[in-house]
Coordinates of C-alpha atoms in Angstrom, one line a residue:
M1 CA 0.0 0.1 0.0
D2 CA 1.3 3.3 -0.9
S3 CA 0.7 5.4 2.2
S4 CA 1.4 8.6 0.1
I5 CA -2.4 8.5 -1.0
V6 CA -3.5 9.0 2.6
T7 CA -5.7 12.3 3.0
L8 CA -7.6 14.1 5.8
R9 CA -10.9 15.6 5.1
P10 CA -14.1 16.6 6.8
F11 CA -16.6 13.7 7.3
K12 CA -19.7 13.4 5.1
L13 CA -22.9 11.7 5.8
T14 CA -22.2 9.7 2.7
D15 CA -19.3 8.3 4.6
V16 CA -21.7 6.1 6.7
D17 CA -21.1 2.7 4.7
D18 CA -17.3 3.0 4.9
F19 CA -17.6 4.2 8.6
M20 CA -19.7 1.1 9.3
L21 CA -16.8 -1.2 8.0
W22 CA -14.4 0.1 10.6
A23 CA -16.5 1.5 13.4
G24 CA -18.6 -1.7 13.4
D25 CA -15.4 -3.8 13.9
D26 CA -14.7 -4.6 17.6
Q27 CA -11.0 -5.0 16.8
V28 CA -11.0 -1.2 16.0
T29 CA -13.3 0.1 18.7
R30 CA -11.8 -1.9 21.6
S31 CA -9.2 0.9 22.1
L32 CA -11.6 3.8 21.6
R33 CA -14.0 5.7 23.9
W34 CA -17.0 4.5 22.0
K35 CA -18.8 1.3 21.3
T36 CA -18.8 -0.7 18.2
F37 CA -21.5 0.5 15.9
T38 CA -24.1 -2.0 14.9
S39 CA -26.6 0.3 13.1
K40 CA -26.5 2.6 10.1
E41 CA -28.8 4.9 11.8
A42 CA -26.6 5.3 15.1
A43 CA -23.7 5.8 12.8
L44 CA -25.2 8.6 10.7
T45 CA -26.2 10.4 14.1
F46 CA -22.6 10.0 15.3
I47 CA -21.1 11.3 12.0
K48 CA -23.4 14.2 12.2
D49 CA -23.3 15.1 15.8
V50 CA -19.6 14.3 16.6
F51 CA -17.6 14.4 13.5
I52 CA -19.2 16.9 11.2
R53 CA -20.0 19.4 14.1
H54 CA -16.3 19.5 15.1
P55 CA -13.8 20.5 12.5
W56 CA -11.0 18.9 14.2
R57 CA -12.2 15.4 13.8
P58 CA -11.3 14.6 10.2
S59 CA -11.7 11.5 8.3
I60 CA -8.6 9.5 7.3
C61 CA -9.3 8.5 3.7
I62 CA -7.5 6.5 0.7
D63 CA -9.0 7.2 -2.6
D64 CA -11.5 9.4 -0.8
R65 CA -12.9 6.5 1.2
S66 CA -13.1 6.8 4.8
I67 CA -10.9 4.4 6.6
G68 CA -10.6 6.0 10.1
F69 CA -10.5 9.2 12.0
I70 CA -8.3 11.6 14.0
S71 CA -9.7 13.7 16.8
I72 CA -8.2 16.6 18.5
F73 CA -9.6 17.5 21.9
P74 CA -8.7 21.0 22.9
G75 CA -8.5 21.7 26.6
S76 CA -10.3 24.7 28.2
G77 CA -9.8 26.9 31.1
D78 CA -6.4 26.3 32.7
D79 CA -5.9 23.5 30.3
R80 CA -6.4 25.6 27.3
C81 CA -2.8 25.2 26.3
R82 CA -3.1 21.5 25.9
A83 CA -5.0 19.1 23.7
D84 CA -5.5 15.5 23.3
I85 CA -5.1 13.4 20.1
G86 CA -6.9 10.2 19.5
Y87 CA -7.3 8.0 16.2
G88 CA -8.6 4.8 14.8
V89 CA -8.1 3.0 11.5
A90 CA -9.7 0.2 9.9
A91 CA -8.0 -3.2 10.8
K92 CA -7.2 -4.2 7.3
R93 CA -5.1 -1.1 7.1
W94 CA -3.0 -1.7 10.3
G95 CA 0.7 -2.1 9.6
Q96 CA 0.8 -0.2 6.5
G97 CA 2.1 3.1 7.8
V98 CA -1.5 4.9 7.4
T99 CA -2.0 5.9 10.9
T100 CA 1.5 7.3 11.3
K101 CA 1.2 9.3 7.9
A102 CA -2.2 10.6 9.1
V103 CA -1.1 11.7 12.5
K104 CA 2.0 13.5 11.0
M105 CA -0.4 15.3 8.6
D106 CA -2.5 16.3 11.3
L107 CA 0.5 17.6 13.5
S108 CA 1.6 19.8 10.8
E109 CA -1.7 21.8 10.9
V110 CA -2.8 21.6 14.6
F111 CA -0.3 24.1 16.0
K112 CA -1.3 26.7 13.4
D113 CA -5.0 26.3 14.0
F114 CA -4.5 26.4 17.9
P115 CA -1.9 29.1 18.3
G116 CA -2.0 29.0 22.2
L117 CA -1.4 25.3 22.1
V118 CA 1.8 24.2 24.0
R119 CA 1.3 20.5 24.4
L120 CA -0.4 17.8 22.5
Q121 CA -0.7 14.6 24.2
A122 CA -2.2 11.1 23.8
Y123 CA -3.4 8.5 26.2
V124 CA -2.7 4.7 25.0
D125 CA -3.4 1.5 26.6
E126 CA -0.2 -0.1 28.1
E127 CA -0.9 -3.3 25.9
N128 CA -1.3 -1.3 22.6
K129 CA 2.2 -1.3 21.6
V130 CA 1.4 -0.6 17.9
S131 CA -0.3 2.7 18.9
Q132 CA 2.6 3.8 21.0
R133 CA 4.9 3.1 18.1
V134 CA 2.7 5.3 15.8
L135 CA 3.1 8.2 18.2
E136 CA 6.8 7.7 18.6
K137 CA 7.2 7.5 15.0
A138 CA 5.2 10.9 14.8
G139 CA 7.6 12.6 17.2
F140 CA 5.8 12.0 20.5
S141 CA 7.8 11.3 23.7
R142 CA 6.6 8.7 26.3
E143 CA 6.4 10.3 29.5
G144 CA 4.5 7.9 31.8
L145 CA 2.8 4.7 32.3

């Protein structure tokens, strides 16, 4: 797979079928903060209310087909100088460099769009070594366990 064809773009309601392929997969959602989707209607609502509503939750795409997402969660109040990053990618794309490429692409823009941002951080399950490696390849440093 040529990871150079990875793009980030806003979600569209028409992404629902592609979304269901990966968001309906327990392998993908086991490390996310939301449950596996089992209905197209729930997926449409989620895309509309969560992804489309927030500009810093783009779709990771290959050939303009949604294969995952990245989310930036900016802090507020005393934490407004920090943000969290999270992501998920279709299991069939694991090990192809897609997630690392997408995270690097997102990083190149996030500090421009959030000028007061000083720290971007991620929380990863201790057992999820692959996700830890994605972050390391994208320039993150491990600080704690």
